[in-house]
Every structure is written in C-alpha cells, then in structure tokens.
Coordinates of N, CA and C in Angstrom, one line a residue:
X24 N 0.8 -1.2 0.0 CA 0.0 0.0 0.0 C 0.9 1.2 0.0
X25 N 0.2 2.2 -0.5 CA 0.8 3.4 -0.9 C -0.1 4.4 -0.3
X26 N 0.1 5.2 0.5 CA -0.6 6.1 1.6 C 0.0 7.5 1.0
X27 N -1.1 8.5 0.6 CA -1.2 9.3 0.2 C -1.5 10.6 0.7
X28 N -1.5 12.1 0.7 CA -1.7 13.4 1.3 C -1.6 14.1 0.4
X29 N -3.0 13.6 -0.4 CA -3.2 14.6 -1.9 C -3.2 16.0 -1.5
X30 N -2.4 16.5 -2.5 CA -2.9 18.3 -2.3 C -2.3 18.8 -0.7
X31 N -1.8 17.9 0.0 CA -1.5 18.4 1.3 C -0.4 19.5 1.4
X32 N -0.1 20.5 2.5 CA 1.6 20.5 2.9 C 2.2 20.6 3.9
X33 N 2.9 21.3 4.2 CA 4.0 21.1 5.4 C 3.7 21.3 6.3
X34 N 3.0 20.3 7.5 CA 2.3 20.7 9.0 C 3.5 21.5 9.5
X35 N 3.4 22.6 10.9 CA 4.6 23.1 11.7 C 4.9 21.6 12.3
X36 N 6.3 22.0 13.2 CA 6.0 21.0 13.9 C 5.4 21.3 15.1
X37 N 5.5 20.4 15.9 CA 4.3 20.1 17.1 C 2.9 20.7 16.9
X38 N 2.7 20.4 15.9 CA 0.9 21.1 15.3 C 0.0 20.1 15.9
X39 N 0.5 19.2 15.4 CA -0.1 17.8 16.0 C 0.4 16.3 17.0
X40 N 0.3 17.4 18.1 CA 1.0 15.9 18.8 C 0.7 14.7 19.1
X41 N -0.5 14.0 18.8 CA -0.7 13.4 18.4 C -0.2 12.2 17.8
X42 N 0.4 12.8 16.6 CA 0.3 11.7 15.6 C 1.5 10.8 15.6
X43 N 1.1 9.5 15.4 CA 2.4 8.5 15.4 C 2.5 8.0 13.8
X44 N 3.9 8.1 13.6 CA 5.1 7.4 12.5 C 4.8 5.6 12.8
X45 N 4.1 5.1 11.8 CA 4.2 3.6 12.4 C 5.1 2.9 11.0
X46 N 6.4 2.3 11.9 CA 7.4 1.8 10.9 C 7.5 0.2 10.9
X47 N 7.9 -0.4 9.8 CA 7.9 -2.0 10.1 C 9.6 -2.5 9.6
X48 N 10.0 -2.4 10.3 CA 11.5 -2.9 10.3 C 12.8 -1.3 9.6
X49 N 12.1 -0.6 10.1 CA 12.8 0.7 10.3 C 11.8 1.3 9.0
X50 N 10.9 1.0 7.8 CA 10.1 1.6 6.9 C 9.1 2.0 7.3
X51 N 9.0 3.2 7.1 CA 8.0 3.9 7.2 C 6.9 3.6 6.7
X52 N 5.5 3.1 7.1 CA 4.6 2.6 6.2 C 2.8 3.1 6.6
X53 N 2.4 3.8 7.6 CA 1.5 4.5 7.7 C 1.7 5.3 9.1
X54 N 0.4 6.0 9.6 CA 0.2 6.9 10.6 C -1.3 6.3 11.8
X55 N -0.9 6.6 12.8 CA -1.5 6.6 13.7 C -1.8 7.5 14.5
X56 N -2.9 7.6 15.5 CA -2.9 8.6 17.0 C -3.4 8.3 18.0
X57 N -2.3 8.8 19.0 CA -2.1 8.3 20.0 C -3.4 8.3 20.8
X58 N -4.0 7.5 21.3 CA -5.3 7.9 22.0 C -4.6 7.7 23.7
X59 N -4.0 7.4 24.3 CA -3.7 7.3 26.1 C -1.9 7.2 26.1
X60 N -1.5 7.0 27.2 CA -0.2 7.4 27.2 C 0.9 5.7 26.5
X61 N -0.3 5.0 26.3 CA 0.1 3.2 25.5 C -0.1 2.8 24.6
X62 N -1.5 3.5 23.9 CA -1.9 2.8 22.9 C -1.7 4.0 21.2
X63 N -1.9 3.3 20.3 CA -2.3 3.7 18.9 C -3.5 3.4 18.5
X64 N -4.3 3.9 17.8 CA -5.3 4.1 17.0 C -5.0 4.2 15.5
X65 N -5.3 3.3 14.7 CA -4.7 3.2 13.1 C -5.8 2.6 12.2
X66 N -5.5 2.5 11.2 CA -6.4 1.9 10.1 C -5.9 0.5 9.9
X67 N -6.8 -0.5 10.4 CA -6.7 -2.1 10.3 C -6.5 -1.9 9.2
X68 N -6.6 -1.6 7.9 CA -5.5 -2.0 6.7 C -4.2 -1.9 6.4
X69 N -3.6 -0.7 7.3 CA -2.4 -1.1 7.7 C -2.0 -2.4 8.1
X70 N -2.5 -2.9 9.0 CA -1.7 -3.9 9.9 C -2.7 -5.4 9.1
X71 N -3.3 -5.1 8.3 CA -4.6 -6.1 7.9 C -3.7 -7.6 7.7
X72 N -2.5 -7.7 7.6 CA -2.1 -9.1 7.1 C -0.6 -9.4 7.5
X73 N -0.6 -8.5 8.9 CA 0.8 -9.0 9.9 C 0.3 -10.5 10.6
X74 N 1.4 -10.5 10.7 CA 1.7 -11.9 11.8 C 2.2 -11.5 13.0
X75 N 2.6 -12.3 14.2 CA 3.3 -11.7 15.5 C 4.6 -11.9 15.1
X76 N 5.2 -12.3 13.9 CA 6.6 -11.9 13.6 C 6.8 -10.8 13.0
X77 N 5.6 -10.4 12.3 CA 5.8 -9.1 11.7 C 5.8 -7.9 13.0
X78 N 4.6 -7.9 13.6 CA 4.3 -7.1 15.0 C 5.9 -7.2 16.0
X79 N 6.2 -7.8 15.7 CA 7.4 -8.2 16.6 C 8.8 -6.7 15.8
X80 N 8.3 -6.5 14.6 CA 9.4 -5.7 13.7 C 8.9 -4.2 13.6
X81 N 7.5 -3.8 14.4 CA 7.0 -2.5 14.2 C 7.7 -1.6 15.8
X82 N 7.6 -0.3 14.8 CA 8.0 0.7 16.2 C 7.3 2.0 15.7
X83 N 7.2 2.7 16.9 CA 6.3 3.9 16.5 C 7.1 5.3 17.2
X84 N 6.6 5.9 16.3 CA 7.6 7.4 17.0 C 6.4 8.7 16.9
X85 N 6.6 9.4 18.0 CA 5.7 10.1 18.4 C 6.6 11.4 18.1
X86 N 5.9 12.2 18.4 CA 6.4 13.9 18.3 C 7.5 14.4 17.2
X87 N 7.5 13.2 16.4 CA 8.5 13.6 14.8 C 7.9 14.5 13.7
X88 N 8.1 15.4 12.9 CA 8.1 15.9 12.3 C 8.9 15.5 10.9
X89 N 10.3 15.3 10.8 CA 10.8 15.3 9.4 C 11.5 13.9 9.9
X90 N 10.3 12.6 9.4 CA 10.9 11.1 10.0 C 12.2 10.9 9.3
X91 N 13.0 11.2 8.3 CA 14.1 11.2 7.9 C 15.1 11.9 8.9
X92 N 15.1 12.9 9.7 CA 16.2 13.2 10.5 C 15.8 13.3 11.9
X93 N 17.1 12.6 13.0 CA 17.1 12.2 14.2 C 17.0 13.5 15.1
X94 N 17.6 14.7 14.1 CA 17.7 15.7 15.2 C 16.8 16.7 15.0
X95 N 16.1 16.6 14.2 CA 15.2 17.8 13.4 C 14.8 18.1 15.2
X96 N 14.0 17.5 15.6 CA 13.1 17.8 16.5 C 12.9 16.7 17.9
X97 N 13.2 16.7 18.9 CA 12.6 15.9 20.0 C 11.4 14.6 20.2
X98 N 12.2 13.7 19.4 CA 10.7 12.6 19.2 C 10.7 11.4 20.0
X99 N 9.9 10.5 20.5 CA 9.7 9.5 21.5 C 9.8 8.1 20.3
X100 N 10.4 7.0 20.6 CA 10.0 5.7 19.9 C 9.8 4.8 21.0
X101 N 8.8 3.6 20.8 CA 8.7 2.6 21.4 C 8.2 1.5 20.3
X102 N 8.4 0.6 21.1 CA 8.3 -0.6 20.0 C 6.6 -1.0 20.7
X103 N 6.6 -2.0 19.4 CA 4.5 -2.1 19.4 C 4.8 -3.6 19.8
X104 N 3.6 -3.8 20.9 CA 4.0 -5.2 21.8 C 2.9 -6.1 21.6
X105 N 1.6 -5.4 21.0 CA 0.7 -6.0 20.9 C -0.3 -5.2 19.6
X106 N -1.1 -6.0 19.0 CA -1.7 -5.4 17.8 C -3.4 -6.0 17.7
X107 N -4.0 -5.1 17.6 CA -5.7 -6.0 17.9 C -5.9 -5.2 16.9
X108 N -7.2 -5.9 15.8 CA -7.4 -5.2 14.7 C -9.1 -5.7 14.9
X109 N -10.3 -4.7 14.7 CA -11.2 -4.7 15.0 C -12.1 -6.2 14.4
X110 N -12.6 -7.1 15.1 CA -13.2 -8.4 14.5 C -13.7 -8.4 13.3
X111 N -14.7 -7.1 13.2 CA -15.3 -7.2 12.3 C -14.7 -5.9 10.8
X112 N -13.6 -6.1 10.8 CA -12.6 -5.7 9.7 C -12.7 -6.3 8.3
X113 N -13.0 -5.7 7.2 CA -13.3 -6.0 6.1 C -12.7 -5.7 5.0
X114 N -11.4 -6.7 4.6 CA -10.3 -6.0 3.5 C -10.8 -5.2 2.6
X115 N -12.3 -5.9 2.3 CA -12.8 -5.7 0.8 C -13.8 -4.7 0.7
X116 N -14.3 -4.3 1.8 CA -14.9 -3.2 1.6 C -14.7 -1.7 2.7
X117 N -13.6 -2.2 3.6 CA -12.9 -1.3 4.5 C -13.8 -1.4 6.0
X118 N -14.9 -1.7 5.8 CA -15.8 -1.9 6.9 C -15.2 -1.6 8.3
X119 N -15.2 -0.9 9.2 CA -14.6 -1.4 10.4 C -12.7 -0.9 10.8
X120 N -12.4 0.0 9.4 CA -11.3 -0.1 9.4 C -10.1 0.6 10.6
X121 N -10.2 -0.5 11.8 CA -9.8 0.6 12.8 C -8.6 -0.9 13.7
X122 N -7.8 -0.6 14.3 CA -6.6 -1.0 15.0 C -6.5 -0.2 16.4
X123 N -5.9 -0.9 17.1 CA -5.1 -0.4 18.0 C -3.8 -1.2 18.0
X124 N -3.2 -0.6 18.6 CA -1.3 -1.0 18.8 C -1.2 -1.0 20.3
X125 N -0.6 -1.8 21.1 CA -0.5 -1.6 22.5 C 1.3 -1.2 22.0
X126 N 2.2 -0.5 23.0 CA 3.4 0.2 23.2 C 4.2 -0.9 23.9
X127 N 5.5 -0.7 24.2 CA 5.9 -1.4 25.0 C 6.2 -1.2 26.6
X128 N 6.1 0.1 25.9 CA 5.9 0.9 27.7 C 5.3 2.8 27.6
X129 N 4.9 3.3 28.6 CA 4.2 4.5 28.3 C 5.3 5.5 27.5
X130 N 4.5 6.5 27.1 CA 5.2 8.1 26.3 C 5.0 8.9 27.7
X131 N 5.4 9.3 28.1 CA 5.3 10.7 28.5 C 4.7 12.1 28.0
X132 N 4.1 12.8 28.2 CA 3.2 13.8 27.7 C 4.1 14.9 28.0
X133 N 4.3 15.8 26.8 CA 5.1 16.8 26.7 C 4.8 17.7 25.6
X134 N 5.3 19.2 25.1 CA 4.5 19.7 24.2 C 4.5 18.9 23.2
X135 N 5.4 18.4 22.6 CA 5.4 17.2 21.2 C 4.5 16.2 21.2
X136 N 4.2 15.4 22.3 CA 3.7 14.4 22.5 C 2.0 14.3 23.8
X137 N 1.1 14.6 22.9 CA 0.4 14.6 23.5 C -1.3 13.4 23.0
X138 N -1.9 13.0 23.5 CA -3.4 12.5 23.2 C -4.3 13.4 22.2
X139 N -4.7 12.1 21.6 CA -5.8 13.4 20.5 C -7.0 13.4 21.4
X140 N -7.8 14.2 21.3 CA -9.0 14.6 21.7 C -10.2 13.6 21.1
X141 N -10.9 12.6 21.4 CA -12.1 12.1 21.1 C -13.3 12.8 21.5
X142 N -14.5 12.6 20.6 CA -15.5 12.6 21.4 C -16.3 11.5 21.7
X143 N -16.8 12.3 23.0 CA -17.2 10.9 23.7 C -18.3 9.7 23.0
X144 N -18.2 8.9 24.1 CA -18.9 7.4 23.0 C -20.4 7.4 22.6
X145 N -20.9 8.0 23.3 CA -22.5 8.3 23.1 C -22.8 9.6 22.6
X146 N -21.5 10.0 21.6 CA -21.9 11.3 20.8 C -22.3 11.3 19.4
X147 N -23.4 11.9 19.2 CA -24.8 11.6 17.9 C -24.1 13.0 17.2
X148 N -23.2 13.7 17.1 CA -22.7 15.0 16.5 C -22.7 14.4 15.3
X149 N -23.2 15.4 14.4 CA -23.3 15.5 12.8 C -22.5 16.3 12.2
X150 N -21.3 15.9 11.3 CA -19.9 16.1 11.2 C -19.8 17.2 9.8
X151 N -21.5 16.8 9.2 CA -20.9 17.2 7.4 C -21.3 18.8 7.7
X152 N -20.7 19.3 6.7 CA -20.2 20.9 6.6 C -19.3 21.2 7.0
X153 N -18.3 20.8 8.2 CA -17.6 20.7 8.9 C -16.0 20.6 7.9
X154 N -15.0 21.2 8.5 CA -13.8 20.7 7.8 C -12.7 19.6 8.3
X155 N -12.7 18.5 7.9 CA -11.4 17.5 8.4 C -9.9 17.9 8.5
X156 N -9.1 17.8 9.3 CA -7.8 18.1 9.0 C -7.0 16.5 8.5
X157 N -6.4 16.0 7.5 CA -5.8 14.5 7.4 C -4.3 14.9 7.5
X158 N -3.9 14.4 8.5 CA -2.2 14.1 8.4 C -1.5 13.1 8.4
X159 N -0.2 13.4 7.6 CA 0.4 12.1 7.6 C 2.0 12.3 6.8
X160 N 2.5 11.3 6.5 CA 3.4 11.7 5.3 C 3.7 10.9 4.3
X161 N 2.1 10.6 3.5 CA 1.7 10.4 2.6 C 2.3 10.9 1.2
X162 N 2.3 10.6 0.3 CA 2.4 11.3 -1.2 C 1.4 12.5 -1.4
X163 N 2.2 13.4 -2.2 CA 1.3 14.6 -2.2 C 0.6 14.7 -3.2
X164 N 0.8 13.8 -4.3 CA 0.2 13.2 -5.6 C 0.1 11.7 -5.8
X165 N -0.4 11.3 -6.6 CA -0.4 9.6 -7.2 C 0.6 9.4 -7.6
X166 N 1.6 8.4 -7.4 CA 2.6 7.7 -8.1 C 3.4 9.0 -7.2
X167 N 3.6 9.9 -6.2 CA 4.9 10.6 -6.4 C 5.5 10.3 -4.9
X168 N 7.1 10.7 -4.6 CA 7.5 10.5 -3.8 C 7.1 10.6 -2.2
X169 N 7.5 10.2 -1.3 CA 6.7 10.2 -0.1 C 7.6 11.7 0.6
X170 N 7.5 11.9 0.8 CA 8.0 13.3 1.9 C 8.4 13.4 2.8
X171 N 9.6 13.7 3.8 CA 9.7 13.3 4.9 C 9.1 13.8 6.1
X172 N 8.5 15.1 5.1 CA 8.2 16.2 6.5 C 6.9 16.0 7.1
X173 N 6.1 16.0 7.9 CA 4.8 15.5 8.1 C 3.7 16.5 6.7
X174 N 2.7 15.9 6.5 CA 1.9 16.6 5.6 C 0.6 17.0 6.6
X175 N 0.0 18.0 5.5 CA -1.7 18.1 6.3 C -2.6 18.4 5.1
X176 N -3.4 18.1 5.1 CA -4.7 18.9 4.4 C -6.1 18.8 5.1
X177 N -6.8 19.9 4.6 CA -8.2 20.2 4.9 C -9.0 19.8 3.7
X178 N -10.0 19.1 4.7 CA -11.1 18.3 3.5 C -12.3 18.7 4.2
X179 N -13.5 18.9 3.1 CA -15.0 19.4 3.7 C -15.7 18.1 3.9
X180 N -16.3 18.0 5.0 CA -16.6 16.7 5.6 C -18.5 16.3 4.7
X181 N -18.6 15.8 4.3 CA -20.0 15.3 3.4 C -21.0 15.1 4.2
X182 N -22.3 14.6 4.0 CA -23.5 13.9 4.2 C -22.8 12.4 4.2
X183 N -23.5 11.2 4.3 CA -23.5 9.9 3.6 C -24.4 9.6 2.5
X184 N -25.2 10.5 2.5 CA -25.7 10.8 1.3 C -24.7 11.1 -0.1
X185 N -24.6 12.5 -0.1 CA -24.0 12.9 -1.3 C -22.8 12.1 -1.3
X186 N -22.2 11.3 -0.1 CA -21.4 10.4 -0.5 C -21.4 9.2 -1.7
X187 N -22.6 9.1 -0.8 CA -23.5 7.8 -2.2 C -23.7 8.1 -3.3
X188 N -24.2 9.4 -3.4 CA -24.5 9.5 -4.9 C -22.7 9.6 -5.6
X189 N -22.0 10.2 -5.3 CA -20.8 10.4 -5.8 C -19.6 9.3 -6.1
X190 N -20.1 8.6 -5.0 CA -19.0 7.4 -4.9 C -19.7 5.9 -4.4
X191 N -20.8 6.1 -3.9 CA -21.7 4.8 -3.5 C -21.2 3.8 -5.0
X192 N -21.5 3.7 -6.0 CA -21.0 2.7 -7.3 C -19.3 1.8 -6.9
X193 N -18.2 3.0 -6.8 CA -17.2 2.9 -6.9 C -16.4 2.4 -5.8
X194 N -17.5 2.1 -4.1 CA -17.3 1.7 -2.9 C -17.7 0.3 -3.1
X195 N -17.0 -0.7 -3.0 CA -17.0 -2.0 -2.7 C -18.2 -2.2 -1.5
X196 N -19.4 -2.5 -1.5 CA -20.1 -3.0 -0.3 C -21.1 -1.9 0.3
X197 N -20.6 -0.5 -1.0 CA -21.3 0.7 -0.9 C -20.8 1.7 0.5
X198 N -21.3 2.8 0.6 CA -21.1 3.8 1.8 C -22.1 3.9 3.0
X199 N -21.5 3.3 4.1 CA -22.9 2.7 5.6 C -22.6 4.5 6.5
X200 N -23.2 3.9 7.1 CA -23.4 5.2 8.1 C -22.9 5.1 9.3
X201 N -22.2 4.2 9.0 CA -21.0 4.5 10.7 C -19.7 4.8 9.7
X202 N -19.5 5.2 8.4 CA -18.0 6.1 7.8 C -18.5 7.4 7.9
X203 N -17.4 8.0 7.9 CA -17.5 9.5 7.7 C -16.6 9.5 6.3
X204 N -17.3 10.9 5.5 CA -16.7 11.2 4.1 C -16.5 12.1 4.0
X205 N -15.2 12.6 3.4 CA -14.8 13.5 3.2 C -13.8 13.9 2.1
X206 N -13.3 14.7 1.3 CA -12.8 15.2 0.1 C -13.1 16.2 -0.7
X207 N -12.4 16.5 -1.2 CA -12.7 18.0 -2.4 C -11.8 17.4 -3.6
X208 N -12.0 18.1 -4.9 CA -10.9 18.2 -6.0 C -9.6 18.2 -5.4
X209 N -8.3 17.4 -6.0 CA -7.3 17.7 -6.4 C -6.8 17.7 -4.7
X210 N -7.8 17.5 -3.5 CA -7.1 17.2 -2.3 C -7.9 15.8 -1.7
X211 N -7.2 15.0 -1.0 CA -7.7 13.2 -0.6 C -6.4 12.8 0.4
X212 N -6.9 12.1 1.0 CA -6.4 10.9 2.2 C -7.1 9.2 1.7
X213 N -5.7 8.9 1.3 CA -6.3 7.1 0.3 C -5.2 6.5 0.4
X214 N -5.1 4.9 0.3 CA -4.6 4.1 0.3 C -4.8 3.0 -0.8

C-alpha cells in the first residue's frame, strides 16, 4: 500500500501531537494517534495481514516531524507489543477499518507528545459541513514521492448521502453510516 496526502503541505511541527510514525522494520509505512499514554489508533488495513513476527518488527515514533532526520526535533520511539485489529474488519470493503497498537511501555506527555482529543462514546454530533484536517506523510500526488516532512490537508466533511451518490458505485459494499466522508478536487487521504 501506498498512503497518500493529496494536495497536502508542510504541517509546523508540534501542530499535532498526536500523531504516530508507524514503521515496520525501520520503513516507514502508515500513521496513527495516540489515543492514552500506550496505545495507537490506526487503520486495520495497515496492519490487515501482519503476523506476531511481523508485529514483533513495528515501532512507532511520536512527536516527529521530518521522519528522515534524528535531530530535526525531539521525538519519542517505542516498540509495538501487541496489535488487535477490530473483529469485524473487512479487507474488501474497508468496513470497520480501525486497530489499536499496545506500546511497549508509556510516552510521556510533553508539548510534542500529547493524546488526540475524542468525542465521547455516546456522541450523535453530525460532522458534514464541517472541515477534516488529514495528516500524515503520505504522497502529495499519485505515483509521487513520499516526503519526509509530516503533511496536512483540509477536506470538507459530506453527508452519507452525497457520498453515495458520488462514490456509493465505486465503494466496494457501498457507503454505511458508521463512515464519515470527506474530500474535495485535487485534495484526498487514500490508500
């Protein structure tokens, strides 16, 4: 897989502390966030077809900004000890697409390094109109190089409706109402 930050650019750093670098034997290969001072939150298609030898070769780094250099900025690594990918995870139509990573021991909270913000579990909030922020350090085009610096873009968050009509055909299993949708022209977060 090839993870993408269409149309994105150059987050500051510590914009988002948050976000974790998830690497599989030193490669950089997708993004997570940190939800408590142990765990990751990720897209079970990342991890959709590891084994505990492979989990055994992941590490994650927190508070980085340009994952190519050590000194750019103050960043945390720990290795991933454990990997749970939601039961009902669906390669083929994305269904469910959610992970956690257990750590091998806590982060510490610091400006670099901090918990994203959820809302709570019994929140009915209606998202569309709204603007998404997607980060990562994805490709900033199709087919083009990955970047080392973290990326960001802003996407206007949809109905599930006008999702359907626009993309319901082209979605494997169609668009349910526990995704959230979001995109504009010439900017996307895809894999």
């Amino acid at each position: 897989d090839t993870e993408r930050i269409v149309g994105g650019h150059n987050a500051d750093p510590n914009e988002w502390p948050w976000i974790a670098a998830l690497f599989n034997n030193g490669r950089q290969f997708c993004g997570g966030s940190l939800i408590d001072s142990i765990h990751i939150l990720t897209a079970a298609h990342c991890v959709a077809h590891m084994s505990s030898y492979d989990v055994a070769r992941l590490s994650v780094k927190l508070g980085d900004h340009n994952i190519r250099s050590n000194t750019e900025v103050q960043h945390v690594e720990r290795r991933v000890k454990r990997l749970v990918r939601h039961r009902g995870f669906d390669s083929r139509t994305l269904y469910n697409d959610v992970a956690v990573l257990t750590m091998d021991q806590p982060v510490p909270f610091t400006k670099q390094v901090r918990p994203i913000c959820l809302p709570a579990a019994d929140s009915t909030r209606a998202y569309n109109g709204q603007t998404a922020t997607v980060i990562g350090w994805g490709s900033l085009r199709e087919n083009g190089p990955q970047p080392a610096i973290l990326q960001e873009v802003n996407l206007p968050i949809w109905t599930n409706n006008e999702c359907r009509v626009k993309y319901g055909p082209a979605a494997p299993g169609g668009i349910i109402d526990t995704m959230l949708c979001a995109g504009q022209a010439a900017k996307d977060s895809c894999s």
